[in-house]
Amino acid sequence: MPLNRRHFLQSSIGLATAVSFGVPDPQAENTKLPFPISCNQYSWFTFFRREGRDWKADLDVSMSEYAQSGFQAFEPSFESVGEVEKLAPIVKKHGIAVPSFYVNSLLHEIDAGKKSIGQVLTIAEIAQKLLGTTIIVTNPSPINWNGSENKNDPQLEEQAKNLNQLGLELRKMGMTLAYHTHDMEMRAGAREFHHMMLNTDPANVTFCMDVHWIYRGSGNSQLAVFDVLKLYGQRITEMHIRQSKDGIWTEVFAENGDVNYHQVADELRKMGIAPHIVMEQCLEKQSPNVHNAIDAHQEDLKRATQTFSL
């Protein structure tokens, strides 16, 4: 079975550096981007995989190439404190900031939820200390990453309670929890997604809007993207961006494609929102094959900067 993003997120190694930032006030008049535009680790993993390389084989080399792309911030995925401690010196060496990181959580079960909250808080504490990280992005795990089974109502209630508790504990630490979704949360009338947003305190749980997963999870609907912006825009502290053409992820980010990112950026400006922008222009089997990892990400950064210069 090919390794996809969902499998990768359960076994990936995180990278980071010691720079401290604050989370923007969505109501603030100044809409300057709060952090340098960042890039998610998984994007690079997919390029390395296509080139027959292993991102984890030599992390110093990997982060050297990352730095060559021009990105000054990075969003890793962490599973343990050891990953933070091991990899922090590498990103510090290359001058790469880590304002955010991604971490899995399992929150729809009582016992597992308590354990997961503890694990995330432990990782967050070390990341804050060593890296100055302030935003923790989590996508609560589904029942089965490869299955179609939806959580039932009691499970959704438990998940919302645990998500809110995690956010509260992180807020006490001076950190921000950002709730992330893939496509599965949009099933069954997007009831999982809406229940998390409507049954958690915005002070505890902000929103990491992954634009393309909203698009794809809604049956390739651009209307859904802008409806979600209207509904929950004021809770967005981070935004993951990716482009596709005719439903296939493109090799390089573009303002125009299946998703009109010019309009996305314009709506953010109108609402006075300046989220942390994280590039996640990943490859899938049908994606074009023209650029190498460095060239593609150099172009990604250039285009994202032009689009989201607030």
PDB file of C-alpha atoms in Angstrom:
ATOM      1  CA  MET A   1       0.000   0.000   0.000  1.00  0.00           C
ATOM      2  CA  PRO A   2       1.503   3.406  -0.950  1.00  0.00           C
ATOM      3  CA  LEU A   3       2.353   5.769   1.900  1.00  0.00           C
ATOM      4  CA  ASN A   4      -0.007   8.734   1.852  1.00  0.00           C
ATOM      5  CA  ARG A   5      -0.302  11.856   4.014  1.00  0.00           C
ATOM      6  CA  ARG A   6      -2.495  10.152   6.568  1.00  0.00           C
ATOM      7  CA  HIS A   7      -0.069   7.280   7.108  1.00  0.00           C
ATOM      8  CA  PHE A   8       2.850   9.694   7.107  1.00  0.00           C
ATOM      9  CA  LEU A   9       1.336  11.864   9.822  1.00  0.00           C
ATOM     10  CA  GLN A  10       1.305   8.874  12.118  1.00  0.00           C
ATOM     11  CA  SER A  11       5.034   8.199  11.687  1.00  0.00           C
ATOM     12  CA  SER A  12       6.652  11.445  10.551  1.00  0.00           C
ATOM     13  CA  ILE A  13       9.609  13.163  12.148  1.00  0.00           C
ATOM     14  CA  GLY A  14       9.280  16.846  13.093  1.00  0.00           C
ATOM     15  CA  LEU A  15      11.779  19.654  12.563  1.00  0.00           C
ATOM     16  CA  ALA A  16      11.986  22.983  14.409  1.00  0.00           C
ATOM     17  CA  THR A  17      13.972  26.050  15.599  1.00  0.00           C
ATOM     18  CA  ALA A  18      14.046  28.417  18.547  1.00  0.00           C
ATOM     19  CA  VAL A  19      12.093  31.534  17.569  1.00  0.00           C
ATOM     20  CA  SER A  20       9.137  32.827  19.557  1.00  0.00           C
ATOM     21  CA  PHE A  21       6.056  34.473  18.048  1.00  0.00           C
ATOM     22  CA  GLY A  22       2.630  35.521  19.257  1.00  0.00           C
ATOM     23  CA  VAL A  23      -0.749  34.553  17.815  1.00  0.00           C
ATOM     24  CA  PRO A  24      -2.572  37.394  16.034  1.00  0.00           C
ATOM     25  CA  ASP A  25      -5.771  38.941  17.300  1.00  0.00           C
ATOM     26  CA  PRO A  26      -8.349  38.286  14.541  1.00  0.00           C
ATOM     27  CA  GLN A  27     -10.027  41.598  15.424  1.00  0.00           C
ATOM     28  CA  ALA A  28      -6.867  43.660  15.067  1.00  0.00           C
ATOM     29  CA  GLU A  29      -6.846  46.341  12.379  1.00  0.00           C
ATOM     30  CA  ASN A  30      -3.285  45.489  11.352  1.00  0.00           C
ATOM     31  CA  THR A  31      -3.574  42.539   8.971  1.00  0.00           C
ATOM     32  CA  LYS A  32       0.139  42.015   8.346  1.00  0.00           C
ATOM     33  CA  LEU A  33       0.981  38.312   8.318  1.00  0.00           C
ATOM     34  CA  PRO A  34       2.028  37.328  11.862  1.00  0.00           C
ATOM     35  CA  PHE A  35       4.804  34.949  10.791  1.00  0.00           C
ATOM     36  CA  PRO A  36       6.846  34.278   7.655  1.00  0.00           C
ATOM     37  CA  ILE A  37       4.945  32.070   5.198  1.00  0.00           C
ATOM     38  CA  SER A  38       5.679  28.502   6.218  1.00  0.00           C
ATOM     39  CA  CYS A  39       5.615  25.095   4.552  1.00  0.00           C
ATOM     40  CA  ASN A  40       4.413  21.781   5.901  1.00  0.00           C
ATOM     41  CA  GLN A  41       6.834  18.866   6.152  1.00  0.00           C
ATOM     42  CA  TYR A  42       4.631  16.490   4.197  1.00  0.00           C
ATOM     43  CA  SER A  43       4.921  18.543   1.013  1.00  0.00           C
ATOM     44  CA  TRP A  44       8.683  17.958   0.969  1.00  0.00           C
ATOM     45  CA  PHE A  45       8.245  14.315   1.828  1.00  0.00           C
ATOM     46  CA  THR A  46       6.166  13.773  -1.329  1.00  0.00           C
ATOM     47  CA  PHE A  47       8.791  15.422  -3.540  1.00  0.00           C
ATOM     48  CA  PHE A  48      11.601  13.405  -1.990  1.00  0.00           C
ATOM     49  CA  ARG A  49       9.588  10.219  -2.384  1.00  0.00           C
ATOM     50  CA  ARG A  50       9.047  10.909  -6.090  1.00  0.00           C
ATOM     51  CA  GLU A  51      12.797  11.430  -6.503  1.00  0.00           C
ATOM     52  CA  GLY A  52      13.494   8.095  -4.804  1.00  0.00           C
ATOM     53  CA  ARG A  53      14.874   9.811  -1.708  1.00  0.00           C
ATOM     54  CA  ASP A  54      14.089   9.529   1.980  1.00  0.00           C
ATOM     55  CA  TRP A  55      13.421  12.821   3.754  1.00  0.00           C
ATOM     56  CA  LYS A  56      14.420  11.256   7.068  1.00  0.00           C
ATOM     57  CA  ALA A  57      17.676   9.661   5.868  1.00  0.00           C
ATOM     58  CA  ASP A  58      19.753  12.795   6.497  1.00  0.00           C
ATOM     59  CA  LEU A  59      17.719  15.540   8.108  1.00  0.00           C
ATOM     60  CA  ASP A  60      20.583  17.995   7.969  1.00  0.00           C
ATOM     61  CA  VAL A  61      20.673  17.671   4.194  1.00  0.00           C
ATOM     62  CA  SER A  62      16.889  17.834   3.982  1.00  0.00           C
ATOM     63  CA  MET A  63      16.710  21.040   5.995  1.00  0.00           C
ATOM     64  CA  SER A  64      19.597  22.491   4.003  1.00  0.00           C
ATOM     65  CA  GLU A  65      17.507  22.076   0.850  1.00  0.00           C
ATOM     66  CA  TYR A  66      14.515  23.490   2.664  1.00  0.00           C
ATOM     67  CA  ALA A  67      16.516  26.609   3.511  1.00  0.00           C
ATOM     68  CA  GLN A  68      17.634  26.907  -0.120  1.00  0.00           C
ATOM     69  CA  SER A  69      13.984  27.178  -1.163  1.00  0.00           C
ATOM     70  CA  GLY A  70      13.754  30.483   0.690  1.00  0.00           C
ATOM     71  CA  PHE A  71      11.205  29.493   3.322  1.00  0.00           C
ATOM     72  CA  GLN A  72      12.094  30.954   6.710  1.00  0.00           C
ATOM     73  CA  ALA A  73       9.465  29.045   8.717  1.00  0.00           C
ATOM     74  CA  PHE A  74       8.535  25.387   8.838  1.00  0.00           C
ATOM     75  CA  GLU A  75       5.650  23.273  10.137  1.00  0.00           C
ATOM     76  CA  PRO A  76       6.836  19.812  11.225  1.00  0.00           C
ATOM     77  CA  SER A  77       4.824  16.878  12.516  1.00  0.00           C
ATOM     78  CA  PHE A  78       5.718  15.588  15.959  1.00  0.00           C
ATOM     79  CA  GLU A  79       4.870  12.331  17.692  1.00  0.00           C
ATOM     80  CA  SER A  80       7.164  12.486  20.695  1.00  0.00           C
ATOM     81  CA  VAL A  81       9.314  14.730  22.846  1.00  0.00           C
ATOM     82  CA  GLY A  82      12.362  12.900  21.541  1.00  0.00           C
ATOM     83  CA  GLU A  83      11.676  14.119  18.023  1.00  0.00           C
ATOM     84  CA  VAL A  84      11.579  17.720  19.213  1.00  0.00           C
ATOM     85  CA  GLU A  85      14.804  17.358  21.180  1.00  0.00           C
ATOM     86  CA  LYS A  86      16.623  15.509  18.401  1.00  0.00           C
ATOM     87  CA  LEU A  87      15.656  17.748  15.523  1.00  0.00           C
ATOM     88  CA  ALA A  88      15.540  21.209  17.072  1.00  0.00           C
ATOM     89  CA  PRO A  89      19.319  21.810  16.662  1.00  0.00           C
ATOM     90  CA  ILE A  90      19.096  21.017  12.962  1.00  0.00           C
ATOM     91  CA  VAL A  91      16.516  23.644  12.114  1.00  0.00           C
ATOM     92  CA  LYS A  92      18.227  26.109  14.420  1.00  0.00           C
ATOM     93  CA  LYS A  93      21.443  25.535  12.470  1.00  0.00           C
ATOM     94  CA  HIS A  94      19.668  26.431   9.230  1.00  0.00           C
ATOM     95  CA  GLY A  95      17.860  29.453  10.672  1.00  0.00           C
ATOM     96  CA  ILE A  96      14.355  28.096  10.181  1.00  0.00           C
ATOM     97  CA  ALA A  97      11.593  29.188  12.563  1.00  0.00           C
ATOM     98  CA  VAL A  98       8.861  26.874  13.809  1.00  0.00           C
ATOM     99  CA  PRO A  99       5.832  28.951  14.782  1.00  0.00           C
ATOM    100  CA  SER A 100       3.584  25.873  14.518  1.00  0.00           C
ATOM    101  CA  PHE A 101       3.646  22.108  14.461  1.00  0.00           C
ATOM    102  CA  TYR A 102       1.172  19.362  13.574  1.00  0.00           C
ATOM    103  CA  VAL A 103       0.370  16.546  15.976  1.00  0.00           C
ATOM    104  CA  ASN A 104      -2.112  13.703  15.798  1.00  0.00           C
ATOM    105  CA  SER A 105      -4.669  13.193  18.553  1.00  0.00           C
ATOM    106  CA  LEU A 106      -7.308  10.592  19.333  1.00  0.00           C
ATOM    107  CA  LEU A 107     -10.139  12.342  21.163  1.00  0.00           C
ATOM    108  CA  HIS A 108     -13.400  10.494  20.517  1.00  0.00           C
ATOM    109  CA  GLU A 109     -12.817   7.827  23.201  1.00  0.00           C
ATOM    110  CA  ILE A 110     -12.790   8.545  26.952  1.00  0.00           C
ATOM    111  CA  ASP A 111      -9.598   6.776  28.076  1.00  0.00           C
ATOM    112  CA  ALA A 112      -7.697   7.279  24.836  1.00  0.00           C
ATOM    113  CA  GLY A 113      -8.739  10.931  24.818  1.00  0.00           C
ATOM    114  CA  LYS A 114      -7.234  11.590  28.249  1.00  0.00           C
ATOM    115  CA  LYS A 115      -4.015   9.868  27.232  1.00  0.00           C
ATOM    116  CA  SER A 116      -3.840  11.773  23.951  1.00  0.00           C
ATOM    117  CA  ILE A 117      -4.345  15.124  25.660  1.00  0.00           C
ATOM    118  CA  GLY A 118      -1.470  14.333  27.990  1.00  0.00           C
ATOM    119  CA  GLN A 119       0.817  13.367  25.116  1.00  0.00           C
ATOM    120  CA  VAL A 120       0.073  16.523  23.125  1.00  0.00           C
ATOM    121  CA  LEU A 121       0.611  18.759  26.157  1.00  0.00           C
ATOM    122  CA  THR A 122       3.955  17.113  26.911  1.00  0.00           C
ATOM    123  CA  ILE A 123       5.188  17.614  23.342  1.00  0.00           C
ATOM    124  CA  ALA A 124       3.848  21.178  23.287  1.00  0.00           C
ATOM    125  CA  GLU A 125       5.661  22.091  26.499  1.00  0.00           C
ATOM    126  CA  ILE A 126       9.027  20.996  25.106  1.00  0.00           C
ATOM    127  CA  ALA A 127       8.381  22.590  21.717  1.00  0.00           C
ATOM    128  CA  GLN A 128       7.525  25.856  23.423  1.00  0.00           C
ATOM    129  CA  LYS A 129      10.688  25.692  25.513  1.00  0.00           C
ATOM    130  CA  LEU A 130      13.107  24.668  22.772  1.00  0.00           C
ATOM    131  CA  LEU A 131      11.513  26.226  19.720  1.00  0.00           C
ATOM    132  CA  GLY A 132       9.262  29.049  20.817  1.00  0.00           C
ATOM    133  CA  THR A 133       6.350  27.369  19.052  1.00  0.00           C
ATOM    134  CA  THR A 134       2.942  28.926  19.745  1.00  0.00           C
ATOM    135  CA  ILE A 135       0.426  27.196  17.440  1.00  0.00           C
ATOM    136  CA  ILE A 136      -0.421  23.508  17.783  1.00  0.00           C
ATOM    137  CA  VAL A 137      -2.403  22.073  14.878  1.00  0.00           C
ATOM    138  CA  THR A 138      -4.319  18.836  15.406  1.00  0.00           C
ATOM    139  CA  ASN A 139      -6.697  16.766  13.315  1.00  0.00           C
ATOM    140  CA  PRO A 140      -8.499  14.355  15.663  1.00  0.00           C
ATOM    141  CA  SER A 141      -8.035  10.863  14.272  1.00  0.00           C
ATOM    142  CA  PRO A 142     -10.971   9.109  12.593  1.00  0.00           C
ATOM    143  CA  ILE A 143     -12.145   5.627  13.523  1.00  0.00           C
ATOM    144  CA  ASN A 144     -10.210   4.319  10.522  1.00  0.00           C
ATOM    145  CA  TRP A 145      -7.935   6.463   8.339  1.00  0.00           C
ATOM    146  CA  ASN A 146      -8.776   4.301   5.317  1.00  0.00           C
ATOM    147  CA  GLY A 147     -12.375   3.467   6.124  1.00  0.00           C
ATOM    148  CA  SER A 148     -15.741   5.138   5.671  1.00  0.00           C
ATOM    149  CA  GLU A 149     -17.141   4.658   9.184  1.00  0.00           C
ATOM    150  CA  ASN A 150     -18.320   7.883  10.787  1.00  0.00           C
ATOM    151  CA  LYS A 151     -18.208   8.654  14.494  1.00  0.00           C
ATOM    152  CA  ASN A 152     -21.542   8.404  16.275  1.00  0.00           C
ATOM    153  CA  ASP A 153     -23.105  11.195  18.308  1.00  0.00           C
ATOM    154  CA  PRO A 154     -21.654  10.168  21.703  1.00  0.00           C
ATOM    155  CA  GLN A 155     -18.191   9.937  20.142  1.00  0.00           C
ATOM    156  CA  LEU A 156     -18.544  13.397  18.627  1.00  0.00           C
ATOM    157  CA  GLU A 157     -19.659  14.788  21.984  1.00  0.00           C
ATOM    158  CA  GLU A 158     -16.645  13.212  23.694  1.00  0.00           C
ATOM    159  CA  GLN A 159     -14.314  14.515  21.004  1.00  0.00           C
ATOM    160  CA  ALA A 160     -15.622  18.073  21.270  1.00  0.00           C
ATOM    161  CA  LYS A 161     -15.238  17.987  25.051  1.00  0.00           C
ATOM    162  CA  ASN A 162     -11.670  16.699  24.806  1.00  0.00           C
ATOM    163  CA  LEU A 163     -10.747  19.101  22.017  1.00  0.00           C
ATOM    164  CA  ASN A 164     -11.959  22.005  24.116  1.00  0.00           C
ATOM    165  CA  GLN A 165     -10.064  20.723  27.160  1.00  0.00           C
ATOM    166  CA  LEU A 166      -6.864  20.382  25.151  1.00  0.00           C
ATOM    167  CA  GLY A 167      -7.271  23.920  23.884  1.00  0.00           C
ATOM    168  CA  LEU A 168      -7.907  25.232  27.381  1.00  0.00           C
ATOM    169  CA  GLU A 169      -4.764  23.590  28.753  1.00  0.00           C
ATOM    170  CA  LEU A 170      -2.678  24.904  25.864  1.00  0.00           C
ATOM    171  CA  ARG A 171      -4.099  28.389  26.357  1.00  0.00           C
ATOM    172  CA  LYS A 172      -2.988  28.262  30.008  1.00  0.00           C
ATOM    173  CA  MET A 173       0.510  27.631  28.651  1.00  0.00           C
ATOM    174  CA  GLY A 174       0.280  30.644  26.356  1.00  0.00           C
ATOM    175  CA  MET A 175      -0.228  28.495  23.254  1.00  0.00           C
ATOM    176  CA  THR A 176      -3.001  28.248  20.673  1.00  0.00           C
ATOM    177  CA  LEU A 177      -4.804  25.120  19.487  1.00  0.00           C
ATOM    178  CA  ALA A 178      -5.873  25.138  15.839  1.00  0.00           C
ATOM    179  CA  TYR A 179      -8.409  22.491  14.744  1.00  0.00           C
ATOM    180  CA  HIS A 180      -7.646  20.947  11.339  1.00  0.00           C
ATOM    181  CA  THR A 181      -9.737  18.735   9.075  1.00  0.00           C
ATOM    182  CA  HIS A 182      -9.217  16.434   6.121  1.00  0.00           C
ATOM    183  CA  ASP A 183     -12.003  15.328   3.798  1.00  0.00           C
ATOM    184  CA  MET A 184     -13.653  12.770   6.099  1.00  0.00           C
ATOM    185  CA  GLU A 185     -14.962  15.377   8.513  1.00  0.00           C
ATOM    186  CA  MET A 186     -17.058  16.744   5.665  1.00  0.00           C
ATOM    187  CA  ARG A 187     -19.036  13.516   5.284  1.00  0.00           C
ATOM    188  CA  ALA A 188     -22.643  13.179   6.425  1.00  0.00           C
ATOM    189  CA  GLY A 189     -23.443  16.832   6.071  1.00  0.00           C
ATOM    190  CA  ALA A 190     -20.081  17.786   7.599  1.00  0.00           C
ATOM    191  CA  ARG A 191     -21.567  16.986  10.988  1.00  0.00           C
ATOM    192  CA  GLU A 192     -18.222  16.186  12.618  1.00  0.00           C
ATOM    193  CA  PHE A 193     -16.689  19.439  11.408  1.00  0.00           C
ATOM    194  CA  HIS A 194     -19.634  21.604  12.414  1.00  0.00           C
ATOM    195  CA  HIS A 195     -20.039  19.898  15.783  1.00  0.00           C
ATOM    196  CA  MET A 196     -16.406  20.620  16.679  1.00  0.00           C
ATOM    197  CA  MET A 197     -16.747  24.243  15.648  1.00  0.00           C
ATOM    198  CA  LEU A 198     -20.106  24.827  17.321  1.00  0.00           C
ATOM    199  CA  ASN A 199     -19.421  22.971  20.566  1.00  0.00           C
ATOM    200  CA  THR A 200     -15.988  24.257  21.506  1.00  0.00           C
ATOM    201  CA  ASP A 201     -15.070  27.635  22.956  1.00  0.00           C
ATOM    202  CA  PRO A 202     -13.429  29.888  20.325  1.00  0.00           C
ATOM    203  CA  ALA A 203     -11.095  31.093  23.067  1.00  0.00           C
ATOM    204  CA  ASN A 204      -9.807  27.528  23.426  1.00  0.00           C
ATOM    205  CA  VAL A 205     -10.123  26.116  19.911  1.00  0.00           C
ATOM    206  CA  THR A 206      -9.226  28.177  16.866  1.00  0.00           C
ATOM    207  CA  PHE A 207      -9.422  26.988  13.256  1.00  0.00           C
ATOM    208  CA  CYS A 208      -6.688  25.806  10.910  1.00  0.00           C
ATOM    209  CA  MET A 209      -8.527  26.002   7.601  1.00  0.00           C
ATOM    210  CA  ASP A 210      -7.057  23.529   5.129  1.00  0.00           C
ATOM    211  CA  VAL A 211      -8.598  25.030   2.034  1.00  0.00           C
ATOM    212  CA  HIS A 212      -8.172  22.154  -0.380  1.00  0.00           C
ATOM    213  CA  TRP A 213      -9.414  19.472   2.016  1.00  0.00           C
ATOM    214  CA  ILE A 214     -12.557  21.553   2.491  1.00  0.00           C
ATOM    215  CA  TYR A 215     -12.794  21.766  -1.304  1.00  0.00           C
ATOM    216  CA  ARG A 216     -12.215  18.070  -1.939  1.00  0.00           C
ATOM    217  CA  GLY A 217     -14.250  16.871   1.032  1.00  0.00           C
ATOM    218  CA  SER A 218     -17.231  18.839  -0.244  1.00  0.00           C
ATOM    219  CA  GLY A 219     -17.231  17.166  -3.644  1.00  0.00           C
ATOM    220  CA  ASN A 220     -14.774  19.611  -5.247  1.00  0.00           C
ATOM    221  CA  SER A 221     -16.889  22.611  -4.314  1.00  0.00           C
ATOM    222  CA  GLN A 222     -15.378  26.073  -4.306  1.00  0.00           C
ATOM    223  CA  LEU A 223     -18.676  27.351  -2.936  1.00  0.00           C
ATOM    224  CA  ALA A 224     -18.111  25.264   0.180  1.00  0.00           C
ATOM    225  CA  VAL A 225     -14.713  26.906   0.693  1.00  0.00           C
ATOM    226  CA  PHE A 226     -16.207  30.369   0.772  1.00  0.00           C
ATOM    227  CA  ASP A 227     -19.188  29.279   2.858  1.00  0.00           C
ATOM    228  CA  VAL A 228     -16.777  27.948   5.477  1.00  0.00           C
ATOM    229  CA  LEU A 229     -14.887  31.252   5.341  1.00  0.00           C
ATOM    230  CA  LYS A 230     -18.123  33.119   5.993  1.00  0.00           C
ATOM    231  CA  LEU A 231     -19.168  30.804   8.819  1.00  0.00           C
ATOM    232  CA  TYR A 232     -15.900  30.442  10.708  1.00  0.00           C
ATOM    233  CA  GLY A 233     -13.485  33.016   9.298  1.00  0.00           C
ATOM    234  CA  GLN A 234     -13.092  34.889  12.561  1.00  0.00           C
ATOM    235  CA  ARG A 235     -11.695  31.754  14.211  1.00  0.00           C
ATOM    236  CA  ILE A 236      -8.939  31.162  11.648  1.00  0.00           C
ATOM    237  CA  THR A 237      -5.431  31.454  13.070  1.00  0.00           C
ATOM    238  CA  GLU A 238      -3.751  29.270  10.442  1.00  0.00           C
ATOM    239  CA  MET A 239      -4.476  28.362   6.834  1.00  0.00           C
ATOM    240  CA  HIS A 240      -3.058  25.478   4.792  1.00  0.00           C
ATOM    241  CA  ILE A 241      -2.978  26.199   1.069  1.00  0.00           C
ATOM    242  CA  ARG A 242      -2.769  23.821  -1.901  1.00  0.00           C
ATOM    243  CA  GLN A 243      -3.901  24.115  -5.511  1.00  0.00           C
ATOM    244  CA  SER A 244      -5.287  21.628  -8.000  1.00  0.00           C
ATOM    245  CA  LYS A 245      -6.346  21.618 -11.640  1.00  0.00           C
ATOM    246  CA  ASP A 246      -9.267  19.459 -12.735  1.00  0.00           C
ATOM    247  CA  GLY A 247      -9.198  17.861  -9.298  1.00  0.00           C
ATOM    248  CA  ILE A 248      -5.487  16.856  -9.402  1.00  0.00           C
ATOM    249  CA  TRP A 249      -2.922  18.479  -7.125  1.00  0.00           C
ATOM    250  CA  THR A 250      -0.600  20.671  -9.158  1.00  0.00           C
ATOM    251  CA  GLU A 251       3.153  20.567  -8.750  1.00  0.00           C
ATOM    252  CA  VAL A 252       3.415  24.274  -7.971  1.00  0.00           C
ATOM    253  CA  PHE A 253       0.998  26.556  -6.142  1.00  0.00           C
ATOM    254  CA  ALA A 254      -0.977  28.982  -8.290  1.00  0.00           C
ATOM    255  CA  GLU A 255      -3.412  31.735  -7.419  1.00  0.00           C
ATOM    256  CA  ASN A 256      -5.870  30.478  -9.998  1.00  0.00           C
ATOM    257  CA  GLY A 257      -6.945  26.880 -10.469  1.00  0.00           C
ATOM    258  CA  ASP A 258      -9.744  24.825  -8.963  1.00  0.00           C
ATOM    259  CA  VAL A 259      -9.629  27.201  -5.994  1.00  0.00           C
ATOM    260  CA  ASN A 260      -9.563  30.956  -6.504  1.00  0.00           C
ATOM    261  CA  TYR A 261      -6.941  31.934  -3.925  1.00  0.00           C
ATOM    262  CA  HIS A 262      -7.083  35.560  -5.015  1.00  0.00           C
ATOM    263  CA  GLN A 263     -10.632  35.569  -3.717  1.00  0.00           C
ATOM    264  CA  VAL A 264      -9.619  33.662  -0.583  1.00  0.00           C
ATOM    265  CA  ALA A 265      -6.968  36.281   0.202  1.00  0.00           C
ATOM    266  CA  ASP A 266      -9.399  39.073  -0.611  1.00  0.00           C
ATOM    267  CA  GLU A 267     -11.986  37.664   1.800  1.00  0.00           C
ATOM    268  CA  LEU A 268      -9.357  37.457   4.542  1.00  0.00           C
ATOM    269  CA  ARG A 269      -8.488  41.103   3.980  1.00  0.00           C
ATOM    270  CA  LYS A 270     -12.126  42.132   4.097  1.00  0.00           C
ATOM    271  CA  MET A 271     -12.564  40.340   7.415  1.00  0.00           C
ATOM    272  CA  GLY A 272      -9.345  41.797   8.834  1.00  0.00           C
ATOM    273  CA  ILE A 273      -7.898  38.325   9.373  1.00  0.00           C
ATOM    274  CA  ALA A 274      -4.179  37.576   9.100  1.00  0.00           C
ATOM    275  CA  PRO A 275      -3.651  33.843   9.665  1.00  0.00           C
ATOM    276  CA  HIS A 276      -0.374  31.995   9.642  1.00  0.00           C
ATOM    277  CA  ILE A 277      -0.088  30.846   6.004  1.00  0.00           C
ATOM    278  CA  VAL A 278       1.329  27.344   5.558  1.00  0.00           C
ATOM    279  CA  MET A 279       2.097  25.988   2.092  1.00  0.00           C
ATOM    280  CA  GLU A 280       1.192  22.343   1.580  1.00  0.00           C
ATOM    281  CA  GLN A 281       1.535  21.844  -2.164  1.00  0.00           C
ATOM    282  CA  CYS A 282       1.833  18.062  -2.115  1.00  0.00           C
ATOM    283  CA  LEU A 283       2.119  15.574  -4.936  1.00  0.00           C
ATOM    284  CA  GLU A 284      -0.212  12.715  -5.780  1.00  0.00           C
ATOM    285  CA  LYS A 285       0.148  10.022  -8.424  1.00  0.00           C
ATOM    286  CA  GLN A 286      -1.329  12.079 -11.276  1.00  0.00           C
ATOM    287  CA  SER A 287       0.491  15.331 -10.474  1.00  0.00           C
ATOM    288  CA  PRO A 288       2.780  16.828 -13.161  1.00  0.00           C
ATOM    289  CA  ASN A 289       6.495  16.042 -12.950  1.00  0.00           C
ATOM    290  CA  VAL A 290       8.529  19.046 -14.082  1.00  0.00           C
ATOM    291  CA  HIS A 291      10.199  20.591 -11.019  1.00  0.00           C
ATOM    292  CA  ASN A 292      12.488  19.267  -8.325  1.00  0.00           C
ATOM    293  CA  ALA A 293      11.731  19.950  -4.667  1.00  0.00           C
ATOM    294  CA  ILE A 294      13.794  23.126  -4.323  1.00  0.00           C
ATOM    295  CA  ASP A 295      12.617  24.728  -7.572  1.00  0.00           C
ATOM    296  CA  ALA A 296       8.970  23.932  -6.919  1.00  0.00           C
ATOM    297  CA  HIS A 297       9.052  25.351  -3.406  1.00  0.00           C
ATOM    298  CA  GLN A 298      10.909  28.470  -4.487  1.00  0.00           C
ATOM    299  CA  GLU A 299       8.066  29.118  -6.908  1.00  0.00           C
ATOM    300  CA  ASP A 300       5.488  28.218  -4.245  1.00  0.00           C
ATOM    301  CA  LEU A 301       6.910  30.821  -1.879  1.00  0.00           C
ATOM    302  CA  LYS A 302       7.055  33.491  -4.556  1.00  0.00           C
ATOM    303  CA  ARG A 303       3.448  32.965  -5.602  1.00  0.00           C
ATOM    304  CA  ALA A 304       2.088  32.620  -2.076  1.00  0.00           C
ATOM    305  CA  THR A 305       3.829  35.837  -1.076  1.00  0.00           C
ATOM    306  CA  GLN A 306       2.245  37.651  -4.005  1.00  0.00           C
ATOM    307  CA  THR A 307      -1.197  36.252  -3.182  1.00  0.00           C
ATOM    308  CA  PHE A 308      -1.256  36.688   0.584  1.00  0.00           C
ATOM    309  CA  SER A 309       0.678  39.936   1.020  1.00  0.00           C
ATOM    310  CA  LEU A 310      -1.784  41.577   3.354  1.00  0.00           C
TER     311      LEU A 310
END
